[in-house]
Amino acid sequence: MVPIANPSSSRSRVEESPVIGGTGRVDTLRPIVEWLAELGVTEHWIVSCYLKLEPRDRSRGKYQIKLKNRIREQLKYLDKRGANRQEQKVIERDLHRVREYLEHMDNLPTGKGIVIFACEPLGLFEAVPLPRVFRSRLSVDRSPLIRELAALDDEFGRRCPRSARRS
């Protein structure tokens, strides 16, 4: 059993991760894609954050600046999207956990990207290193944004990078 929630998570979920095998290596993205697809549309808001981590994005914390701007944009429009005040507070905490996770350089994979899924009510906090991210983006919706993850699994299959280091 591998703890798959970040320690900053409000609720630590310990069970066998659909991504991490006994070797600590991501063999394929298919299990995480299927696991997230099974969630479908939920009553809870799920944060999906795809982040490019190429050298130019890492230099001088450029990716952090872009992330903060995207978080600000998402928070600005939550009430227009139908999130009540209590849901907005939960979403804010999830966005804070994502930002906090990415601020620690030890959590960044050596590859060119990462995706993070977070939803406090579901006990969800998954950070998955990716061989490539097409476009950095942040989504807050009732279902996880998995299309790019599925496309990367189709393209790269078993040649995925090592899993994100979890403290």
PDB file of C-alpha atoms in Angstrom:
ATOM      1  CA  MET A   1       0.000   0.000   0.000  1.00  0.00           C
ATOM      2  CA  VAL A   2       1.236   3.438  -0.964  1.00  0.00           C
ATOM      3  CA  PRO A   3      -0.069   6.689   0.519  1.00  0.00           C
ATOM      4  CA  ILE A   4      -1.285   8.591  -2.511  1.00  0.00           C
ATOM      5  CA  ALA A   5      -2.468  11.795  -0.934  1.00  0.00           C
ATOM      6  CA  ASN A   6      -0.124  14.685  -0.350  1.00  0.00           C
ATOM      7  CA  PRO A   7       0.526  15.296   3.369  1.00  0.00           C
ATOM      8  CA  SER A   8      -0.969  18.770   2.963  1.00  0.00           C
ATOM      9  CA  SER A   9      -4.209  17.035   2.020  1.00  0.00           C
ATOM     10  CA  SER A  10      -7.028  17.488   4.484  1.00  0.00           C
ATOM     11  CA  ARG A  11      -7.817  13.795   4.335  1.00  0.00           C
ATOM     12  CA  SER A  12      -5.132  11.223   3.661  1.00  0.00           C
ATOM     13  CA  ARG A  13      -6.381   8.400   1.491  1.00  0.00           C
ATOM     14  CA  VAL A  14      -4.275   5.275   1.827  1.00  0.00           C
ATOM     15  CA  GLU A  15      -5.024   2.583  -0.638  1.00  0.00           C
ATOM     16  CA  GLU A  16      -3.323   1.061  -3.590  1.00  0.00           C
ATOM     17  CA  SER A  17      -2.756   3.760  -6.152  1.00  0.00           C
ATOM     18  CA  PRO A  18      -3.927   3.050  -9.678  1.00  0.00           C
ATOM     19  CA  VAL A  19      -0.705   4.645 -10.930  1.00  0.00           C
ATOM     20  CA  ILE A  20       2.150   3.589  -8.726  1.00  0.00           C
ATOM     21  CA  GLY A  21       3.286  -0.001  -8.864  1.00  0.00           C
ATOM     22  CA  GLY A  22       5.504  -1.773  -6.325  1.00  0.00           C
ATOM     23  CA  THR A  23       8.584  -0.405  -8.080  1.00  0.00           C
ATOM     24  CA  GLY A  24       7.464   3.214  -7.620  1.00  0.00           C
ATOM     25  CA  ARG A  25       7.408   3.529 -11.401  1.00  0.00           C
ATOM     26  CA  VAL A  26       4.528   4.596 -13.598  1.00  0.00           C
ATOM     27  CA  ASP A  27       4.194   1.832 -16.149  1.00  0.00           C
ATOM     28  CA  THR A  28       1.220   3.207 -18.005  1.00  0.00           C
ATOM     29  CA  LEU A  29      -1.317   5.964 -17.586  1.00  0.00           C
ATOM     30  CA  ARG A  30      -4.241   3.670 -18.444  1.00  0.00           C
ATOM     31  CA  PRO A  31      -5.146   2.734 -14.822  1.00  0.00           C
ATOM     32  CA  ILE A  32      -5.329   6.354 -13.677  1.00  0.00           C
ATOM     33  CA  VAL A  33      -7.302   7.334 -16.789  1.00  0.00           C
ATOM     34  CA  GLU A  34      -9.819   4.538 -16.159  1.00  0.00           C
ATOM     35  CA  TRP A  35      -9.985   5.284 -12.429  1.00  0.00           C
ATOM     36  CA  LEU A  36     -10.689   8.984 -13.038  1.00  0.00           C
ATOM     37  CA  ALA A  37     -13.150   8.196 -15.839  1.00  0.00           C
ATOM     38  CA  GLU A  38     -15.123   6.020 -13.412  1.00  0.00           C
ATOM     39  CA  LEU A  39     -15.662   9.095 -11.229  1.00  0.00           C
ATOM     40  CA  GLY A  40     -17.685  10.571 -14.067  1.00  0.00           C
ATOM     41  CA  VAL A  41     -19.654  13.685 -13.181  1.00  0.00           C
ATOM     42  CA  THR A  42     -19.689  14.153  -9.417  1.00  0.00           C
ATOM     43  CA  GLU A  43     -21.565  16.403  -7.033  1.00  0.00           C
ATOM     44  CA  HIS A  44     -18.174  17.806  -6.003  1.00  0.00           C
ATOM     45  CA  TRP A  45     -15.867  20.199  -7.857  1.00  0.00           C
ATOM     46  CA  ILE A  46     -12.603  18.652  -9.091  1.00  0.00           C
ATOM     47  CA  VAL A  47      -9.468  20.661  -9.816  1.00  0.00           C
ATOM     48  CA  SER A  48      -7.461  19.465 -12.837  1.00  0.00           C
ATOM     49  CA  CYS A  49      -4.131  21.201 -13.403  1.00  0.00           C
ATOM     50  CA  TYR A  50      -1.922  20.409 -16.400  1.00  0.00           C
ATOM     51  CA  LEU A  51       1.406  22.183 -16.234  1.00  0.00           C
ATOM     52  CA  LYS A  52       4.206  22.448 -18.776  1.00  0.00           C
ATOM     53  CA  LEU A  53       7.599  22.135 -17.117  1.00  0.00           C
ATOM     54  CA  GLU A  54      10.013  22.699 -19.952  1.00  0.00           C
ATOM     55  CA  PRO A  55      13.257  24.562 -19.127  1.00  0.00           C
ATOM     56  CA  ARG A  56      11.827  27.936 -20.187  1.00  0.00           C
ATOM     57  CA  ASP A  57       8.788  27.333 -17.933  1.00  0.00           C
ATOM     58  CA  ARG A  58      10.985  26.402 -14.961  1.00  0.00           C
ATOM     59  CA  SER A  59      13.333  29.349 -15.288  1.00  0.00           C
ATOM     60  CA  ARG A  60      12.719  31.966 -12.630  1.00  0.00           C
ATOM     61  CA  GLY A  61       9.506  30.226 -11.544  1.00  0.00           C
ATOM     62  CA  LYS A  62       7.596  31.218 -14.690  1.00  0.00           C
ATOM     63  CA  TYR A  63       5.244  28.248 -14.257  1.00  0.00           C
ATOM     64  CA  GLN A  64       4.338  29.482 -10.753  1.00  0.00           C
ATOM     65  CA  ILE A  65       3.393  32.916 -12.051  1.00  0.00           C
ATOM     66  CA  LYS A  66       1.189  31.372 -14.736  1.00  0.00           C
ATOM     67  CA  LEU A  67      -0.407  29.071 -12.167  1.00  0.00           C
ATOM     68  CA  LYS A  68      -1.213  31.947  -9.787  1.00  0.00           C
ATOM     69  CA  ASN A  69      -2.848  33.864 -12.651  1.00  0.00           C
ATOM     70  CA  ARG A  70      -4.948  30.847 -13.626  1.00  0.00           C
ATOM     71  CA  ILE A  71      -6.010  30.300 -10.013  1.00  0.00           C
ATOM     72  CA  ARG A  72      -7.080  33.939  -9.735  1.00  0.00           C
ATOM     73  CA  GLU A  73      -9.131  33.595 -12.952  1.00  0.00           C
ATOM     74  CA  GLN A  74     -10.844  30.414 -11.732  1.00  0.00           C
ATOM     75  CA  LEU A  75     -11.739  31.944  -8.357  1.00  0.00           C
ATOM     76  CA  LYS A  76     -13.155  35.031 -10.050  1.00  0.00           C
ATOM     77  CA  TYR A  77     -15.824  33.097 -11.920  1.00  0.00           C
ATOM     78  CA  LEU A  78     -16.845  30.376  -9.437  1.00  0.00           C
ATOM     79  CA  ASP A  79     -20.049  32.078  -8.356  1.00  0.00           C
ATOM     80  CA  LYS A  80     -21.086  32.518 -11.998  1.00  0.00           C
ATOM     81  CA  ARG A  81     -20.561  28.783 -12.528  1.00  0.00           C
ATOM     82  CA  GLY A  82     -22.984  27.871  -9.753  1.00  0.00           C
ATOM     83  CA  ALA A  83     -20.646  27.153  -6.843  1.00  0.00           C
ATOM     84  CA  ASN A  84     -22.125  28.211  -3.513  1.00  0.00           C
ATOM     85  CA  ARG A  85     -20.026  29.855  -0.777  1.00  0.00           C
ATOM     86  CA  GLN A  86     -19.208  26.581   1.000  1.00  0.00           C
ATOM     87  CA  GLU A  87     -18.154  24.918  -2.276  1.00  0.00           C
ATOM     88  CA  GLN A  88     -16.013  27.942  -3.129  1.00  0.00           C
ATOM     89  CA  LYS A  89     -14.104  27.569   0.150  1.00  0.00           C
ATOM     90  CA  VAL A  90     -13.425  23.890  -0.601  1.00  0.00           C
ATOM     91  CA  ILE A  91     -12.267  24.770  -4.136  1.00  0.00           C
ATOM     92  CA  GLU A  92      -9.995  27.494  -2.746  1.00  0.00           C
ATOM     93  CA  ARG A  93      -8.396  24.932  -0.407  1.00  0.00           C
ATOM     94  CA  ASP A  94      -7.882  22.498  -3.304  1.00  0.00           C
ATOM     95  CA  LEU A  95      -6.296  25.221  -5.430  1.00  0.00           C
ATOM     96  CA  HIS A  96      -4.067  26.180  -2.509  1.00  0.00           C
ATOM     97  CA  ARG A  97      -2.968  22.534  -2.092  1.00  0.00           C
ATOM     98  CA  VAL A  98      -2.092  22.328  -5.797  1.00  0.00           C
ATOM     99  CA  ARG A  99      -0.099  25.572  -5.674  1.00  0.00           C
ATOM    100  CA  GLU A 100       1.634  24.550  -2.453  1.00  0.00           C
ATOM    101  CA  TYR A 101       2.597  21.171  -3.939  1.00  0.00           C
ATOM    102  CA  LEU A 102       4.091  22.799  -7.031  1.00  0.00           C
ATOM    103  CA  GLU A 103       6.047  25.387  -5.034  1.00  0.00           C
ATOM    104  CA  HIS A 104       8.333  22.638  -3.712  1.00  0.00           C
ATOM    105  CA  MET A 105      10.966  21.833  -6.309  1.00  0.00           C
ATOM    106  CA  ASP A 106      11.341  18.296  -4.914  1.00  0.00           C
ATOM    107  CA  ASN A 107       7.789  17.556  -6.072  1.00  0.00           C
ATOM    108  CA  LEU A 108       8.488  18.500  -9.691  1.00  0.00           C
ATOM    109  CA  PRO A 109       9.215  15.606 -12.028  1.00  0.00           C
ATOM    110  CA  THR A 110      12.261  15.633 -14.264  1.00  0.00           C
ATOM    111  CA  GLY A 111      10.029  15.310 -17.325  1.00  0.00           C
ATOM    112  CA  LYS A 112       8.292  18.014 -19.309  1.00  0.00           C
ATOM    113  CA  GLY A 113       4.995  18.104 -17.455  1.00  0.00           C
ATOM    114  CA  ILE A 114       2.728  17.161 -14.611  1.00  0.00           C
ATOM    115  CA  VAL A 115      -1.001  16.835 -14.009  1.00  0.00           C
ATOM    116  CA  ILE A 116      -2.605  17.185 -10.613  1.00  0.00           C
ATOM    117  CA  PHE A 117      -6.153  16.237  -9.693  1.00  0.00           C
ATOM    118  CA  ALA A 118      -7.557  17.472  -6.373  1.00  0.00           C
ATOM    119  CA  CYS A 119     -10.919  17.219  -4.635  1.00  0.00           C
ATOM    120  CA  GLU A 120     -11.001  17.443  -0.863  1.00  0.00           C
ATOM    121  CA  PRO A 121     -14.501  15.898  -0.394  1.00  0.00           C
ATOM    122  CA  LEU A 122     -13.418  12.851  -2.438  1.00  0.00           C
ATOM    123  CA  GLY A 123     -10.053  12.591  -0.659  1.00  0.00           C
ATOM    124  CA  LEU A 124      -8.413  13.044  -4.046  1.00  0.00           C
ATOM    125  CA  PHE A 125      -4.934  14.444  -4.587  1.00  0.00           C
ATOM    126  CA  GLU A 126      -3.008  12.803  -7.435  1.00  0.00           C
ATOM    127  CA  ALA A 127       0.151  14.202  -8.994  1.00  0.00           C
ATOM    128  CA  VAL A 128       1.149  12.359 -12.173  1.00  0.00           C
ATOM    129  CA  PRO A 129       4.358  13.167 -14.084  1.00  0.00           C
ATOM    130  CA  LEU A 130       3.875  13.413 -17.828  1.00  0.00           C
ATOM    131  CA  PRO A 131       6.299  13.091 -20.748  1.00  0.00           C
ATOM    132  CA  ARG A 132       4.654  16.142 -22.330  1.00  0.00           C
ATOM    133  CA  VAL A 133       1.870  18.641 -21.740  1.00  0.00           C
ATOM    134  CA  PHE A 134       0.293  20.213 -24.810  1.00  0.00           C
ATOM    135  CA  ARG A 135      -0.894  23.335 -23.020  1.00  0.00           C
ATOM    136  CA  SER A 136      -0.796  24.444 -19.383  1.00  0.00           C
ATOM    137  CA  ARG A 137      -4.308  24.858 -18.026  1.00  0.00           C
ATOM    138  CA  LEU A 138      -6.356  24.773 -14.876  1.00  0.00           C
ATOM    139  CA  SER A 139      -9.905  23.481 -14.757  1.00  0.00           C
ATOM    140  CA  VAL A 140     -12.461  23.405 -11.952  1.00  0.00           C
ATOM    141  CA  ASP A 141     -15.413  21.256 -12.948  1.00  0.00           C
ATOM    142  CA  ARG A 142     -17.707  18.477 -11.764  1.00  0.00           C
ATOM    143  CA  SER A 143     -15.536  15.897 -13.540  1.00  0.00           C
ATOM    144  CA  PRO A 144     -11.769  15.513 -13.976  1.00  0.00           C
ATOM    145  CA  LEU A 145     -10.204  16.729 -17.219  1.00  0.00           C
ATOM    146  CA  ILE A 146      -8.692  13.486 -18.561  1.00  0.00           C
ATOM    147  CA  ARG A 147      -8.722  13.756 -22.347  1.00  0.00           C
ATOM    148  CA  GLU A 148      -5.050  14.782 -22.578  1.00  0.00           C
ATOM    149  CA  LEU A 149      -4.045  12.088 -20.093  1.00  0.00           C
ATOM    150  CA  ALA A 150      -5.789   9.458 -22.236  1.00  0.00           C
ATOM    151  CA  ALA A 151      -4.141  10.825 -25.393  1.00  0.00           C
ATOM    152  CA  LEU A 152      -0.713  10.645 -23.743  1.00  0.00           C
ATOM    153  CA  ASP A 153      -1.370   7.059 -22.696  1.00  0.00           C
ATOM    154  CA  ASP A 154      -2.241   6.196 -26.302  1.00  0.00           C
ATOM    155  CA  GLU A 155       0.894   7.919 -27.580  1.00  0.00           C
ATOM    156  CA  PHE A 156       3.478   6.920 -24.977  1.00  0.00           C
ATOM    157  CA  GLY A 157       2.043   3.766 -23.407  1.00  0.00           C
ATOM    158  CA  ARG A 158       4.631   2.048 -21.247  1.00  0.00           C
ATOM    159  CA  ARG A 159       7.294   4.716 -21.764  1.00  0.00           C
ATOM    160  CA  CYS A 160       5.932   7.034 -19.075  1.00  0.00           C
ATOM    161  CA  PRO A 161       8.227   8.837 -16.643  1.00  0.00           C
ATOM    162  CA  ARG A 162       8.787   7.968 -13.002  1.00  0.00           C
ATOM    163  CA  SER A 163       6.025   8.872 -10.607  1.00  0.00           C
ATOM    164  CA  ALA A 164       6.046  12.167  -8.747  1.00  0.00           C
ATOM    165  CA  ARG A 165       7.885  12.078  -5.480  1.00  0.00           C
ATOM    166  CA  ARG A 166       5.511  12.298  -2.551  1.00  0.00           C
ATOM    167  CA  SER A 167       6.730  13.500   0.823  1.00  0.00           C
TER     168      SER A 167
END
